[in-house]
Amino acid sequence: MGYTKIEEVPAVCGFIRMCTDGWEQGWHERNGGNLTYRMSKKDVEETRPFFDAEPREWVNMGVQADNLKGAYFITTGSGKFMRNVQLDAASNIGIVEINDAGDSWRIVWGLAGGARPTSEFPSHFLNHSVRLAATNGANRVIYHCHATNVIALTFILPLDDRTFSRVLWKSMTECPVIFPEGIGVVPWMVPGGAEIARATSKLMTKYQAAVWAHHGLFVSGPDFDTAFGLAHTIEKSAEIYMKILSSGKPILQTITDDDLRAIEPAFHITLNRDFLD
């Protein structure tokens, strides 16, 4: 099927919609947050007619992944605002190709006017590599947002995986069903560099999502709806917990560990045993 403009291609259309959805949640103040999508062969062929006549220069990322050699990604731009993606896609997002060494990118479409991929691209890239391996190629989306209540939790909870996972599981019944393995936590680090990329990718070998302390949420998924739904669920659970605390009332009842175990056969899941008492 031929498309008259790149915004009609399903992968690009879905990418733009997710940027808009995140903006409308209030998770992307100014140029906050970023999104990348590992394209399928079909996606690449559908967008190729819109590629630049001449690709731009190769840029080394400072990280490397063998399983992403030759891959293509849709990415938000560095310094770009999520709210503007739906208004002018070519200026705010782009498509990049990864070289045969798996350590550099070059822009083949979009990011007009000298724009570059998100400064968090190294983190996204390494985590795409990890999630591709962990899911046998199923995961294609990496999303980072400044989820308000998740960030608030990082000021009042110990920064460990078990504590965060239990608080979120016990605040809303759907949470253990949606992320039964739990959630990882990365202590505060300078954003955009190789250090935070490696720390996050270590956690993402076993989790779908990780919290960046005092910064935001980092999630993965096989498609836009699933990845956004995971972020939305985690943030809503965090919001419920924050509202409970701000009420000033004592907690009279909660979801118990036995309740959590009872969910397993009903939804055919296995919860992380390290996070149960």
PDB file of N, CA and C in Angstrom, residues 177-220:
ATOM      1  N   VAL A 177      -0.853  -8.053  38.019  1.00  0.00           N
ATOM      2  CA  VAL A 177      -1.198  -8.739  36.774  1.00  0.00           C
ATOM      3  C   VAL A 177      -0.378  -8.187  35.612  1.00  0.00           C
ATOM      4  N   ILE A 178      -0.197  -6.876  35.588  1.00  0.00           N
ATOM      5  CA  ILE A 178       0.456  -6.211  34.460  1.00  0.00           C
ATOM      6  C   ILE A 178       1.977  -6.282  34.544  1.00  0.00           C
ATOM      7  N   PHE A 179       2.541  -6.193  35.759  1.00  0.00           N
ATOM      8  CA  PHE A 179       3.998  -6.358  35.887  1.00  0.00           C
ATOM      9  C   PHE A 179       4.309  -7.287  37.064  1.00  0.00           C
ATOM     10  N   PRO A 180       4.053  -8.594  36.884  1.00  0.00           N
ATOM     11  CA  PRO A 180       4.245  -9.569  37.962  1.00  0.00           C
ATOM     12  C   PRO A 180       5.700  -9.729  38.395  1.00  0.00           C
ATOM     13  N   GLU A 181       6.632  -9.365  37.532  1.00  0.00           N
ATOM     14  CA  GLU A 181       8.043  -9.456  37.885  1.00  0.00           C
ATOM     15  C   GLU A 181       8.489  -8.326  38.807  1.00  0.00           C
ATOM     16  N   GLY A 182       7.655  -7.281  38.917  1.00  0.00           N
ATOM     17  CA  GLY A 182       8.002  -6.121  39.720  1.00  0.00           C
ATOM     18  C   GLY A 182       8.579  -5.004  38.876  1.00  0.00           C
ATOM     19  N   ILE A 183       9.220  -4.058  39.531  1.00  0.00           N
ATOM     20  CA  ILE A 183       9.763  -2.878  38.862  1.00  0.00           C
ATOM     21  C   ILE A 183      11.139  -2.571  39.442  1.00  0.00           C
ATOM     22  N   GLY A 184      12.044  -2.107  38.591  1.00  0.00           N
ATOM     23  CA  GLY A 184      13.388  -1.773  39.039  1.00  0.00           C
ATOM     24  C   GLY A 184      13.504  -0.309  39.438  1.00  0.00           C
ATOM     25  N   VAL A 185      14.548   0.022  40.189  1.00  0.00           N
ATOM     26  CA  VAL A 185      14.783   1.400  40.614  1.00  0.00           C
ATOM     27  C   VAL A 185      16.248   1.762  40.370  1.00  0.00           C
ATOM     28  N   VAL A 186      16.461   2.853  39.661  1.00  0.00           N
ATOM     29  CA  VAL A 186      17.807   3.376  39.410  1.00  0.00           C
ATOM     30  C   VAL A 186      18.015   4.591  40.302  1.00  0.00           C
ATOM     31  N   PRO A 187      19.072   4.632  41.100  1.00  0.00           N
ATOM     32  CA  PRO A 187      19.332   5.835  41.906  1.00  0.00           C
ATOM     33  C   PRO A 187      19.611   7.016  41.008  1.00  0.00           C
ATOM     34  N   TRP A 188      19.574   8.225  41.575  1.00  0.00           N
ATOM     35  CA  TRP A 188      19.780   9.408  40.738  1.00  0.00           C
ATOM     36  C   TRP A 188      21.130   9.337  40.034  1.00  0.00           C
ATOM     37  N   MET A 189      21.109   9.625  38.738  1.00  0.00           N
ATOM     38  CA  MET A 189      22.324   9.707  37.925  1.00  0.00           C
ATOM     39  C   MET A 189      22.159  10.840  36.933  1.00  0.00           C
ATOM     40  N   VAL A 190      23.274  11.338  36.421  1.00  0.00           N
ATOM     41  CA  VAL A 190      23.218  12.356  35.381  1.00  0.00           C
ATOM     42  C   VAL A 190      22.522  11.756  34.158  1.00  0.00           C
ATOM     43  N   PRO A 191      21.474  12.403  33.648  1.00  0.00           N
ATOM     44  CA  PRO A 191      20.758  11.840  32.502  1.00  0.00           C
ATOM     45  C   PRO A 191      21.550  11.953  31.198  1.00  0.00           C
ATOM     46  N   GLY A 192      21.258  11.034  30.283  1.00  0.00           N
ATOM     47  CA  GLY A 192      21.781  11.139  28.933  1.00  0.00           C
ATOM     48  C   GLY A 192      23.099  10.458  28.663  1.00  0.00           C
ATOM     49  N   GLY A 193      23.740   9.888  29.670  1.00  0.00           N
ATOM     50  CA  GLY A 193      25.055   9.298  29.465  1.00  0.00           C
ATOM     51  C   GLY A 193      25.064   7.786  29.487  1.00  0.00           C
ATOM     52  N   ALA A 194      26.276   7.232  29.306  1.00  0.00           N
ATOM     53  CA  ALA A 194      26.433   5.781  29.270  1.00  0.00           C
ATOM     54  C   ALA A 194      26.201   5.146  30.634  1.00  0.00           C
ATOM     55  N   GLU A 195      26.495   5.872  31.746  1.00  0.00           N
ATOM     56  CA  GLU A 195      26.354   5.295  33.078  1.00  0.00           C
ATOM     57  C   GLU A 195      24.904   4.936  33.382  1.00  0.00           C
ATOM     58  N   ILE A 196      23.991   5.878  33.153  1.00  0.00           N
ATOM     59  CA  ILE A 196      22.585   5.605  33.431  1.00  0.00           C
ATOM     60  C   ILE A 196      22.030   4.586  32.442  1.00  0.00           C
ATOM     61  N   ALA A 197      22.577   4.579  31.221  1.00  0.00           N
ATOM     62  CA  ALA A 197      22.149   3.598  30.231  1.00  0.00           C
ATOM     63  C   ALA A 197      22.473   2.189  30.691  1.00  0.00           C
ATOM     64  N   ARG A 198      23.691   1.999  31.193  1.00  0.00           N
ATOM     65  CA  ARG A 198      24.107   0.660  31.628  1.00  0.00           C
ATOM     66  C   ARG A 198      23.382   0.231  32.900  1.00  0.00           C
ATOM     67  N   ALA A 199      23.192   1.171  33.829  1.00  0.00           N
ATOM     68  CA  ALA A 199      22.484   0.839  35.071  1.00  0.00           C
ATOM     69  C   ALA A 199      21.047   0.417  34.784  1.00  0.00           C
ATOM     70  N   THR A 200      20.403   1.118  33.860  1.00  0.00           N
ATOM     71  CA  THR A 200      19.020   0.798  33.504  1.00  0.00           C
ATOM     72  C   THR A 200      18.933  -0.528  32.762  1.00  0.00           C
ATOM     73  N   SER A 201      19.845  -0.741  31.816  1.00  0.00           N
ATOM     74  CA  SER A 201      19.784  -1.975  31.026  1.00  0.00           C
ATOM     75  C   SER A 201      20.018  -3.208  31.891  1.00  0.00           C
ATOM     76  N   LYS A 202      20.810  -3.066  32.957  1.00  0.00           N
ATOM     77  CA  LYS A 202      21.005  -4.189  33.882  1.00  0.00           C
ATOM     78  C   LYS A 202      19.686  -4.584  34.531  1.00  0.00           C
ATOM     79  N   LEU A 203      18.879  -3.590  34.911  1.00  0.00           N
ATOM     80  CA  LEU A 203      17.571  -3.866  35.507  1.00  0.00           C
ATOM     81  C   LEU A 203      16.582  -4.400  34.472  1.00  0.00           C
ATOM     82  N   MET A 204      16.677  -3.889  33.253  1.00  0.00           N
ATOM     83  CA  MET A 204      15.684  -4.255  32.239  1.00  0.00           C
ATOM     84  C   MET A 204      15.882  -5.654  31.677  1.00  0.00           C
ATOM     85  N   THR A 205      16.936  -6.342  32.113  1.00  0.00           N
ATOM     86  CA  THR A 205      17.041  -7.755  31.751  1.00  0.00           C
ATOM     87  C   THR A 205      15.954  -8.577  32.435  1.00  0.00           C
ATOM     88  N   LYS A 206      15.418  -8.041  33.577  1.00  0.00           N
ATOM     89  CA  LYS A 206      14.403  -8.797  34.315  1.00  0.00           C
ATOM     90  C   LYS A 206      13.102  -8.038  34.534  1.00  0.00           C
ATOM     91  N   TYR A 207      13.080  -6.744  34.258  1.00  0.00           N
ATOM     92  CA  TYR A 207      11.870  -5.946  34.442  1.00  0.00           C
ATOM     93  C   TYR A 207      11.440  -5.303  33.120  1.00  0.00           C
ATOM     94  N   GLN A 208      10.141  -5.018  33.032  1.00  0.00           N
ATOM     95  CA  GLN A 208       9.627  -4.245  31.896  1.00  0.00           C
ATOM     96  C   GLN A 208       9.785  -2.744  32.107  1.00  0.00           C
ATOM     97  N   ALA A 209       9.976  -2.354  33.366  1.00  0.00           N
ATOM     98  CA  ALA A 209       9.994  -0.931  33.695  1.00  0.00           C
ATOM     99  C   ALA A 209      10.982  -0.655  34.810  1.00  0.00           C
ATOM    100  N   ALA A 210      11.498   0.577  34.801  1.00  0.00           N
ATOM    101  CA  ALA A 210      12.395   1.019  35.865  1.00  0.00           C
ATOM    102  C   ALA A 210      12.069   2.468  36.212  1.00  0.00           C
ATOM    103  N   VAL A 211      12.197   2.773  37.498  1.00  0.00           N
ATOM    104  CA  VAL A 211      12.038   4.140  37.983  1.00  0.00           C
ATOM    105  C   VAL A 211      13.410   4.804  37.993  1.00  0.00           C
ATOM    106  N   TRP A 212      13.478   6.031  37.487  1.00  0.00           N
ATOM    107  CA  TRP A 212      14.684   6.848  37.619  1.00  0.00           C
ATOM    108  C   TRP A 212      14.429   7.826  38.761  1.00  0.00           C
ATOM    109  N   ALA A 213      15.173   7.689  39.857  1.00  0.00           N
ATOM    110  CA  ALA A 213      14.927   8.500  41.049  1.00  0.00           C
ATOM    111  C   ALA A 213      14.961   9.991  40.734  1.00  0.00           C
ATOM    112  N   HIS A 214      13.932  10.698  41.231  1.00  0.00           N
ATOM    113  CA  HIS A 214      13.805  12.154  41.087  1.00  0.00           C
ATOM    114  C   HIS A 214      13.791  12.597  39.623  1.00  0.00           C
ATOM    115  N   HIS A 215      13.435  11.681  38.736  1.00  0.00           N
ATOM    116  CA  HIS A 215      13.516  11.979  37.298  1.00  0.00           C
ATOM    117  C   HIS A 215      12.297  11.470  36.532  1.00  0.00           C
ATOM    118  N   GLY A 216      11.945  10.213  36.702  1.00  0.00           N
ATOM    119  CA  GLY A 216      10.794   9.732  35.943  1.00  0.00           C
ATOM    120  C   GLY A 216      10.716   8.234  35.839  1.00  0.00           C
ATOM    121  N   LEU A 217      10.076   7.786  34.774  1.00  0.00           N
ATOM    122  CA  LEU A 217       9.766   6.381  34.558  1.00  0.00           C
ATOM    123  C   LEU A 217      10.291   5.955  33.194  1.00  0.00           C
ATOM    124  N   PHE A 218      10.777   4.721  33.116  1.00  0.00           N
ATOM    125  CA  PHE A 218      11.372   4.176  31.897  1.00  0.00           C
ATOM    126  C   PHE A 218      10.714   2.826  31.659  1.00  0.00           C
ATOM    127  N   VAL A 219       9.968   2.682  30.567  1.00  0.00           N
ATOM    128  CA  VAL A 219       9.210   1.451  30.334  1.00  0.00           C
ATOM    129  C   VAL A 219       9.450   0.909  28.935  1.00  0.00           C
ATOM    130  N   SER A 220       9.118  -0.371  28.761  1.00  0.00           N
ATOM    131  CA  SER A 220       9.246  -1.036  27.467  1.00  0.00           C
ATOM    132  C   SER A 220       7.955  -1.761  27.136  1.00  0.00           C
TER     133      SER A 220
END
